[in-house]
Short mmCIF file of C-alpha atoms and ligand atoms in Angstrom, two decimals:
data_model
loop_
_atom_site.label_atom_id
_atom_site.label_comp_id
_atom_site.label_asym_id
_atom_site.label_seq_id
_atom_site.Cartn_x
_atom_site.Cartn_y
_atom_site.Cartn_z
CA MET A 1 296.66 -40.42 -60.46
CA SER A 2 300.12 -41.68 -60.10
CA ASP A 3 302.31 -44.24 -58.59
CA THR A 4 302.55 -44.18 -54.82
CA ASN A 5 305.06 -47.03 -54.64
CA ALA A 6 307.31 -45.64 -57.29
CA TYR A 7 307.60 -42.45 -55.31
CA THR A 8 309.60 -44.15 -52.62
CA GLN A 9 312.42 -44.33 -55.15
CA PRO A 10 315.26 -41.98 -55.77
CA LEU A 11 316.71 -39.01 -54.79
CA ASN A 12 315.12 -36.37 -53.52
CA SER A 13 314.27 -36.96 -50.78
CA ASN A 14 313.54 -35.44 -47.75
CA VAL A 15 310.16 -34.81 -49.29
CA ALA A 16 309.56 -38.54 -49.26
CA MET A 17 308.99 -38.29 -45.57
CA LEU A 18 305.86 -36.28 -46.22
CA SER A 19 302.62 -38.03 -45.53
CA LYS A 20 300.92 -40.31 -48.01
CA LEU A 21 297.24 -41.00 -48.00
CA GLU A 22 296.94 -44.63 -47.40
CA THR A 23 293.67 -46.18 -48.34
CA GLU A 24 292.17 -46.57 -51.77
CA ALA A 25 288.88 -45.27 -50.43
CA GLU A 26 290.52 -41.98 -49.52
CA ILE A 27 292.17 -41.78 -52.91
CA ARG A 28 288.78 -41.98 -54.62
CA PHE A 29 287.71 -38.75 -52.91
CA THR A 30 291.02 -36.88 -52.91
CA GLY A 31 292.73 -38.19 -56.05
CA ALA A 32 295.89 -38.14 -53.96
CA VAL A 33 298.44 -40.46 -55.46
CA TYR A 34 301.68 -38.76 -56.24
CA THR A 35 303.83 -38.42 -59.33
CA PRO A 36 307.06 -40.43 -59.36
CA TYR A 37 309.93 -37.95 -59.19
CA PRO A 38 311.55 -39.01 -62.52
CA ILE A 39 308.33 -38.13 -64.34
CA ALA A 40 308.05 -34.74 -62.60
CA LYS A 41 311.70 -34.09 -63.42
CA ALA A 42 311.24 -35.00 -67.10
CA LEU A 43 308.19 -32.75 -67.43
CA VAL A 44 309.90 -29.80 -65.74
CA ALA A 45 312.98 -30.25 -67.98
CA LYS A 46 310.78 -30.28 -71.09
CA ALA A 47 308.50 -27.39 -70.12
CA LEU A 48 310.91 -24.82 -68.66
CA PRO A 49 312.95 -24.21 -71.85
CA LEU A 50 309.70 -23.52 -73.72
CA CYS A 51 308.91 -20.54 -71.49
CA GLU A 52 309.93 -17.43 -73.38
CA VAL A 53 309.77 -14.97 -70.50
CA LYS A 54 312.34 -14.54 -67.73
CA ASN A 55 311.60 -14.64 -63.98
CA LEU A 56 308.72 -17.03 -64.34
CA LYS A 57 305.62 -17.04 -62.17
CA ILE A 58 304.77 -20.69 -61.64
CA LEU A 59 301.68 -22.41 -60.21
CA GLU A 60 301.33 -26.02 -59.00
CA PRO A 61 297.53 -26.40 -58.57
CA SER A 62 297.51 -29.61 -56.47
CA VAL A 63 300.97 -29.95 -54.99
CA GLY A 64 300.60 -33.17 -52.97
CA ASP A 65 303.96 -34.21 -51.60
CA GLY A 66 305.72 -31.73 -53.82
CA SER A 67 307.59 -33.73 -56.44
CA PHE A 68 307.14 -30.93 -58.99
CA ILE A 69 308.43 -28.34 -56.50
CA GLU A 70 311.52 -30.42 -55.88
CA ALA A 71 312.09 -30.81 -59.63
CA LEU A 72 311.57 -27.06 -60.23
CA LEU A 73 314.03 -26.13 -57.50
CA GLU A 74 316.78 -27.79 -59.53
CA HIS A 75 316.29 -24.89 -61.98
CA GLU A 76 315.99 -22.16 -59.36
CA MET A 77 317.54 -19.49 -61.57
CA CYS A 78 314.61 -19.73 -64.02
CA PHE A 79 311.79 -18.50 -61.85
CA ASP A 80 310.72 -15.64 -59.71
CA ASN A 81 308.15 -17.37 -57.57
CA ILE A 82 306.16 -20.57 -57.23
CA THR A 83 302.69 -20.83 -55.72
CA ALA A 84 301.64 -24.31 -54.68
CA VAL A 85 298.03 -25.10 -53.80
CA ASP A 86 296.48 -28.19 -52.25
CA ILE A 87 293.18 -28.91 -50.55
CA ASP A 88 294.99 -31.11 -48.04
CA ASP A 89 296.05 -28.82 -45.22
CA VAL A 90 298.35 -31.48 -43.75
CA VAL A 91 300.58 -31.59 -46.83
CA ILE A 92 300.56 -27.80 -47.11
CA GLN A 93 301.67 -27.44 -43.48
CA LYS A 94 304.42 -30.00 -43.95
CA LEU A 95 305.69 -28.46 -47.18
CA SER A 96 305.63 -24.92 -45.71
CA LYS A 97 307.61 -26.08 -42.71
CA PHE A 98 310.05 -28.10 -44.73
CA TYR A 99 310.83 -25.40 -47.29
CA ARG A 100 310.92 -22.60 -44.71
CA LYS A 101 313.96 -24.28 -43.23
CA GLU A 102 315.60 -25.61 -46.33
CA LYS A 103 314.77 -23.54 -49.34
CA SER A 104 314.21 -20.07 -50.73
CA THR A 105 311.42 -17.69 -49.82
CA SER A 106 310.04 -17.46 -53.34
CA LEU A 107 307.74 -20.35 -52.57
CA SER A 108 304.25 -19.88 -51.21
CA PHE A 109 301.97 -22.68 -50.13
CA VAL A 110 298.22 -22.21 -50.13
CA SER A 111 295.79 -24.54 -48.42
CA SER A 112 292.66 -24.29 -50.59
CA ASP A 113 290.36 -26.03 -52.99
CA PHE A 114 291.89 -25.13 -56.35
CA LEU A 115 288.54 -23.88 -57.67
CA ASP A 116 288.27 -21.47 -54.72
CA PHE A 117 291.82 -20.35 -55.44
CA VAL A 118 290.81 -19.71 -59.07
CA SER A 119 287.81 -17.57 -58.05
CA ALA A 120 289.98 -15.53 -55.68
CA ASN A 121 292.79 -15.07 -58.23
CA ASN A 122 291.00 -14.73 -61.51
CA ASN A 123 293.32 -11.94 -62.66
CA ALA A 124 296.42 -14.04 -62.16
CA ASP A 125 298.71 -14.60 -65.12
CA TYR A 126 301.01 -17.52 -64.55
CA ASP A 127 303.77 -18.25 -67.04
CA LEU A 128 303.79 -21.94 -66.23
CA ILE A 129 301.14 -24.13 -64.58
CA ILE A 130 302.56 -27.54 -63.91
CA GLY A 131 301.46 -30.64 -62.02
CA ASN A 132 299.33 -33.74 -61.88
CA PRO A 133 295.72 -32.86 -61.02
CA PRO A 134 293.55 -35.16 -58.94
CA PHE A 135 291.59 -37.94 -60.56
CA ILE A 136 288.19 -37.80 -58.84
CA ARG A 137 285.03 -39.03 -60.51
CA LYS A 138 281.99 -36.77 -60.68
CA HIS A 139 279.95 -38.78 -58.17
CA ASN A 140 282.70 -38.28 -55.57
CA PHE A 141 282.90 -34.47 -55.96
CA SER A 142 282.44 -32.48 -52.75
CA LYS A 143 279.48 -30.10 -52.47
CA ASN A 144 281.81 -27.09 -52.66
CA PHE A 145 283.56 -28.47 -55.73
CA LYS A 146 280.21 -29.06 -57.49
CA GLU A 147 279.06 -25.53 -56.73
CA LYS A 148 282.32 -24.01 -57.94
CA LEU A 149 282.12 -26.04 -61.13
CA VAL A 150 278.91 -24.24 -62.05
CA ASP A 151 280.72 -20.88 -61.75
CA LEU A 152 283.74 -22.19 -63.62
CA SER A 153 281.58 -23.47 -66.43
CA LYS A 154 280.10 -19.98 -66.89
CA GLU A 155 283.39 -18.12 -66.57
CA ALA A 156 285.29 -20.43 -68.90
CA ASN A 157 282.34 -20.70 -71.28
CA TYR A 158 282.68 -24.47 -71.12
CA ASN A 159 279.79 -26.89 -70.73
CA LEU A 160 279.47 -28.36 -67.22
CA LYS A 161 278.64 -31.80 -68.60
CA TYR A 162 282.18 -32.15 -69.98
CA MET A 163 283.81 -31.75 -66.55
CA GLN A 164 283.09 -35.28 -65.42
CA ASN A 165 286.31 -35.76 -63.54
CA ALA A 166 288.27 -33.32 -61.38
CA TRP A 167 291.26 -33.37 -63.75
CA ALA A 168 289.10 -32.02 -66.59
CA ALA A 169 287.96 -29.12 -64.37
CA PHE A 170 291.59 -28.43 -63.39
CA VAL A 171 292.55 -28.15 -67.07
CA VAL A 172 289.69 -25.71 -67.76
CA ALA A 173 290.46 -23.62 -64.67
CA SER A 174 294.23 -23.60 -65.26
CA GLU A 175 293.80 -22.33 -68.80
CA MET A 176 292.05 -19.27 -67.37
CA LEU A 177 294.97 -18.43 -65.08
CA LEU A 178 297.65 -18.45 -67.77
CA ALA A 179 299.51 -15.42 -69.06
CA ALA A 180 299.31 -14.55 -72.76
CA LYS A 181 302.44 -16.61 -73.44
CA GLY A 182 301.75 -19.11 -70.69
CA ILE A 183 302.38 -22.84 -70.70
CA LEU A 184 300.30 -25.65 -69.24
CA ALA A 185 302.27 -28.81 -68.46
CA LEU A 186 300.21 -31.58 -66.89
CA VAL A 187 300.18 -35.30 -66.27
CA LEU A 188 296.67 -36.41 -67.22
CA PRO A 189 294.90 -39.77 -67.38
CA TYR A 190 294.81 -41.66 -70.68
CA GLU A 191 291.06 -40.94 -70.71
CA LEU A 192 292.03 -37.62 -72.27
CA ILE A 193 292.31 -39.35 -75.62
CA ASN A 194 289.72 -42.09 -75.31
CA VAL A 195 286.63 -40.74 -73.57
CA GLY A 196 284.14 -38.23 -74.95
CA TYR A 197 284.76 -35.50 -72.35
CA GLY A 198 288.55 -35.87 -72.88
CA LYS A 199 288.17 -35.37 -76.60
CA LYS A 200 285.94 -32.36 -75.93
CA LEU A 201 288.71 -30.87 -73.80
CA ILE A 202 291.13 -31.35 -76.68
CA SER A 203 288.84 -29.79 -79.26
CA GLU A 204 287.55 -26.91 -77.13
CA ILE A 205 290.13 -26.03 -74.47
CA PHE A 206 293.35 -27.05 -76.23
CA SER A 207 292.24 -25.13 -79.29
CA ARG A 208 292.81 -22.02 -77.14
CA PHE A 209 296.56 -22.75 -77.38
CA GLU A 210 298.77 -22.33 -80.43
CA GLN A 211 300.70 -25.54 -79.88
CA VAL A 212 299.81 -28.64 -77.89
CA ASP A 213 301.92 -31.79 -77.55
CA ILE A 214 300.31 -34.88 -76.03
CA TYR A 215 302.93 -37.48 -75.05
CA VAL A 216 301.57 -41.02 -75.07
CA PRO A 217 303.95 -43.59 -73.55
CA ASP A 218 304.35 -47.14 -74.86
CA GLU A 219 304.54 -48.36 -71.28
CA LYS A 220 301.91 -48.05 -68.59
CA ALA A 221 302.70 -44.80 -66.79
CA PHE A 222 301.93 -45.91 -63.24
CA LYS A 223 302.38 -49.65 -63.17
CA SER A 224 301.65 -50.37 -59.53
CA ILE A 225 298.16 -48.88 -59.75
CA ASP A 226 297.63 -50.12 -63.30
CA GLN A 227 297.02 -46.56 -64.50
CA ASP A 228 297.74 -45.23 -67.95
CA ALA A 229 298.59 -41.57 -68.25
CA VAL A 230 299.71 -39.03 -70.81
CA ILE A 231 301.58 -35.76 -70.55
CA VAL A 232 300.27 -32.58 -72.11
CA ILE A 233 302.40 -29.54 -72.83
CA ALA A 234 300.24 -26.73 -74.18
CA GLN A 235 301.72 -23.40 -75.26
CA LYS A 236 299.53 -20.33 -75.57
CA LYS A 237 301.96 -18.90 -78.12
CA ASN A 238 304.55 -20.65 -80.20
CA ARG A 239 306.82 -19.17 -82.83
CA GLY A 240 307.29 -22.52 -84.55
CA ALA A 241 304.80 -25.32 -85.13
CA LYS A 242 301.09 -24.77 -84.61
CA GLY A 243 298.37 -27.28 -83.83
CA ILE A 244 297.94 -30.42 -81.76
CA ARG A 245 300.45 -33.27 -81.99
CA ILE A 246 300.37 -36.77 -80.57
CA CYS A 247 303.94 -37.68 -79.63
CA ARG A 248 304.72 -41.34 -78.94
CA ALA A 249 307.28 -41.79 -76.16
CA THR A 250 308.85 -44.91 -74.67
CA ASP A 251 307.79 -43.83 -71.18
CA LEU A 252 306.94 -40.62 -69.35
CA GLU A 253 310.43 -40.33 -67.86
CA ASN A 254 311.80 -39.78 -71.31
CA LEU A 255 309.92 -37.19 -73.36
CA ASP A 256 311.88 -37.50 -76.58
CA ALA A 257 309.19 -38.41 -79.06
CA ILE A 258 309.74 -41.63 -81.04
CA SER A 259 307.19 -40.43 -83.56
CA GLN A 260 304.85 -37.47 -83.98
CA HIS A 261 301.48 -37.19 -85.58
CA LYS A 262 299.65 -33.92 -86.20
CA LEU A 263 295.95 -34.09 -85.39
CA GLU A 264 293.55 -33.00 -88.11
CA THR A 265 291.08 -31.47 -85.68
CA HIS A 266 289.09 -29.63 -88.33
CA SER A 267 288.68 -32.46 -90.89
CA SER A 268 285.94 -34.27 -89.00
CA ASN A 269 284.06 -33.85 -85.76
CA ASP A 270 285.00 -37.32 -84.62
CA MET A 271 288.66 -37.36 -83.60
CA SER A 272 288.64 -40.99 -82.43
CA LEU A 273 290.62 -42.33 -85.38
CA GLU A 274 292.97 -39.34 -85.41
CA LEU A 275 293.79 -39.80 -81.74
CA VAL A 276 294.80 -43.45 -82.05
CA SER A 277 296.37 -43.26 -85.48
CA PHE A 278 299.84 -43.04 -83.91
CA LEU A 279 299.33 -46.75 -83.13
CA LEU A 280 298.69 -47.68 -86.76
CA PRO A 281 300.83 -47.69 -89.90
CA ARG A 282 300.17 -44.52 -91.92
CA LYS A 283 298.71 -46.57 -94.81
CA THR A 284 296.17 -48.25 -92.53
CA THR A 285 295.02 -44.91 -91.14
CA SER A 286 294.52 -43.52 -94.67
CA SER A 287 292.54 -46.62 -95.71
CA LEU A 288 290.35 -46.37 -92.62
CA LYS A 289 289.72 -42.69 -93.28
CA GLU A 290 288.81 -43.45 -96.88
CA ILE A 291 286.40 -46.20 -95.85
CA ARG A 292 284.84 -43.87 -93.32
CA GLU A 293 284.33 -41.11 -95.87
CA ASN A 294 283.02 -43.30 -98.70
CA PHE A 295 280.77 -45.86 -97.09
CA GLN A 296 277.49 -45.64 -95.27
CA LYS A 297 277.44 -46.53 -91.62
CA ILE A 298 275.40 -49.30 -89.97
CA GLY A 299 273.69 -46.47 -88.11
CA ASP A 300 272.38 -45.17 -91.46
CA PHE A 301 270.27 -48.34 -91.76
CA CYS A 302 269.27 -49.28 -88.24
CA THR A 303 269.49 -48.30 -84.61
CA SER A 304 271.14 -50.35 -81.94
CA ALA A 305 270.78 -50.45 -78.18
CA PRO A 306 272.62 -52.30 -75.45
CA GLY A 307 271.13 -55.63 -74.40
CA LEU A 308 270.17 -56.45 -70.86
CA VAL A 309 272.58 -57.81 -68.27
CA THR A 310 270.91 -60.03 -65.70
CA ALA A 311 274.16 -61.21 -64.05
CA ALA A 312 272.48 -64.66 -63.76
CA ASN A 313 270.93 -65.61 -67.10
CA ASP A 314 270.24 -69.22 -66.10
CA PHE A 315 268.08 -67.98 -63.24
CA PHE A 316 266.31 -65.06 -64.92
CA ILE A 317 265.79 -66.49 -68.43
CA LEU A 318 263.44 -69.46 -68.45
CA THR A 319 262.30 -72.07 -70.95
CA GLU A 320 258.62 -72.22 -71.89
CA ASN A 321 258.22 -75.46 -69.86
CA ASP A 322 259.63 -73.92 -66.68
CA THR A 323 257.61 -70.74 -67.17
CA ARG A 324 254.41 -72.77 -67.21
CA LYS A 325 255.52 -75.13 -64.46
CA TYR A 326 256.05 -72.22 -62.03
CA GLY A 327 252.99 -70.26 -63.20
CA LEU A 328 255.11 -67.32 -64.35
CA SER A 329 253.59 -66.67 -67.78
CA ASN A 330 252.32 -63.23 -66.69
CA TRP A 331 255.75 -62.07 -65.60
CA VAL A 332 257.97 -62.84 -68.56
CA LYS A 333 259.00 -60.96 -71.66
CA PRO A 334 260.53 -62.53 -74.78
CA VAL A 335 264.29 -62.25 -74.96
CA LEU A 336 267.01 -63.50 -77.29
CA LYS A 337 269.47 -65.05 -74.88
CA LYS A 338 272.32 -65.83 -77.27
CA GLY A 339 273.52 -64.57 -80.61
CA SER A 340 273.96 -68.22 -81.58
CA TYR A 341 270.14 -68.60 -81.58
CA LEU A 342 269.99 -66.19 -84.53
CA THR A 343 269.49 -67.44 -88.05
CA LYS A 344 271.78 -66.17 -90.77
CA ARG A 345 269.06 -63.93 -92.20
CA PRO A 346 269.31 -60.19 -91.47
CA ILE A 347 265.81 -60.01 -90.01
CA PHE A 348 264.84 -61.96 -86.92
CA SER A 349 261.10 -62.55 -87.01
CA GLN A 350 258.40 -63.33 -84.47
CA GLU A 351 258.07 -66.76 -86.08
CA GLU A 352 261.70 -67.55 -85.44
CA MET A 353 261.25 -66.52 -81.83
CA CYS A 354 258.31 -68.96 -81.55
CA ASP A 355 260.48 -71.72 -83.03
CA LEU A 356 263.10 -71.19 -80.32
CA SER A 357 260.41 -71.31 -77.68
CA ALA A 358 258.88 -74.48 -79.20
CA LYS A 359 262.31 -76.12 -78.97
CA ASN A 360 262.18 -75.28 -75.24
CA LEU A 361 265.21 -73.00 -75.43
CA PRO A 362 265.30 -70.29 -72.75
CA THR A 363 263.48 -67.31 -74.27
CA ASN A 364 261.42 -65.92 -71.35
CA PHE A 365 262.96 -63.16 -69.30
CA LEU A 366 261.56 -63.04 -65.79
CA TYR A 367 260.43 -59.47 -65.28
CA PHE A 368 258.38 -58.22 -62.33
CA ASP A 369 257.13 -54.93 -63.60
CA PRO A 370 256.52 -52.90 -60.43
CA VAL A 371 253.44 -51.23 -61.94
CA ASP A 372 251.86 -54.28 -63.56
CA SER A 373 252.70 -56.86 -60.92
CA VAL A 374 249.89 -56.05 -58.53
CA SER A 375 247.12 -56.27 -61.14
CA LYS A 376 248.62 -59.32 -62.82
CA ASP A 377 248.96 -61.05 -59.48
CA ALA A 378 245.31 -60.36 -58.69
CA ASN A 379 244.24 -61.70 -62.10
CA ALA A 380 246.39 -64.80 -61.74
CA GLN A 381 244.78 -65.63 -58.43
CA LYS A 382 241.21 -65.39 -59.79
C1 SAM B 1 297.40 -36.81 -58.19
S1 SAM B 1 297.84 -35.95 -56.69
C2 SAM B 1 299.15 -35.04 -57.36
C3 SAM B 1 300.02 -34.40 -56.39
C4 SAM B 1 301.23 -33.75 -57.01
N1 SAM B 1 300.84 -32.72 -57.96
C5 SAM B 1 302.10 -34.76 -57.70
O1 SAM B 1 302.14 -34.74 -58.93
O2 SAM B 1 302.72 -35.60 -57.05
C6 SAM B 1 296.50 -34.86 -56.55
C7 SAM B 1 296.51 -33.88 -55.41
O3 SAM B 1 295.35 -33.09 -55.58
C8 SAM B 1 294.90 -32.69 -54.31
N2 SAM B 1 293.52 -32.23 -54.47
C9 SAM B 1 292.39 -32.98 -54.58
N3 SAM B 1 291.32 -32.18 -54.78
C10 SAM B 1 291.79 -30.91 -54.80
C11 SAM B 1 291.17 -29.65 -54.97
N4 SAM B 1 289.86 -29.54 -55.17
N5 SAM B 1 291.95 -28.55 -54.94
C12 SAM B 1 293.29 -28.65 -54.73
N6 SAM B 1 293.93 -29.82 -54.56
C13 SAM B 1 293.19 -30.94 -54.60
C14 SAM B 1 295.11 -33.91 -53.45
O4 SAM B 1 295.16 -33.55 -52.08
C15 SAM B 1 296.44 -34.43 -54.02
O5 SAM B 1 297.51 -33.94 -53.26
#
């Protein structure tokens, strides 16, 4: 979930020669697009000073081409050892070879599915877990990953249905491997704050930390792949502030917050307004909260359901004349094609539907019910 093109930029590196997965199809299954170095560098610079212990034990759960390793090595005096995991054996081989020649021995590279690594190291206590986990949708999970998720869900006491993308599972699993004063510092997709399973992660997993800062950039994080992202820095223990804060930042290369907003996670179950309130003037947020608390919702009076999408309304929705002309009366259901056919009254009646039909407006949805079709066809032919 990051910007492949941007990675070809600065500095560092030698690492840039490491392989990149090339096709979008591959990316869907591996989530392998790498973090631009300036973002990795900014996150490392922000997270390291927060670690209270000396001689840190650090984990990079999905190392890719190693931009976080390179950024960490600029602060070599701070840590004791780094373990870097990736499912892609090619990148692990390349990184091992590269750092064996060039860098210190306190680095170990592990070729493994991260969830297998978690099962094999469930007593680990990392001081810092840092990286950018893969963005892989549930329907593209490997069989092994799916099976491990079931175990993870039990061990972490976290409902399986909320791990709908690999990054969510990585957050849950990483939390389990942290030391008592550990820190989780991750680049995550913007979905964290705008989809249901992201919000669940905030309310259930991030509540296991004393302090959580979610940096939301004004600019798109990874422009070339049109991907928004946020950065999360979660501290198991914090002497100062407590709670979850949304920190607005200009971009993810610069993590000095322009503004901060503390989330009221306990005040209501629905955090949607809280999570976007950094975008609104304070007064507007308060008014919206007041309206929400004092007024009944549309849902208190009626239910709503999505309409149907035919993808070709002019073909599938017929007028009464055409329905008769083609002998299709047995295979249509009444449908309201356009909102503009509605009257201004709150209730749309059967009579009004008949009026539309009498005006020969398209109101008959062509529907071949697989169960009914055979009998209707037989009747029609009699
Ligand atoms: C978004 S990239 C991030 C790489 C690197 N952390 C960075 O920020 O540049 C995700 C990485 O996750 C790896 N990956 C995908 N599924 C994995 C899994 N189940 N366990 C470990 N690594 C995985 C991919 O091979 C890829 O290198």
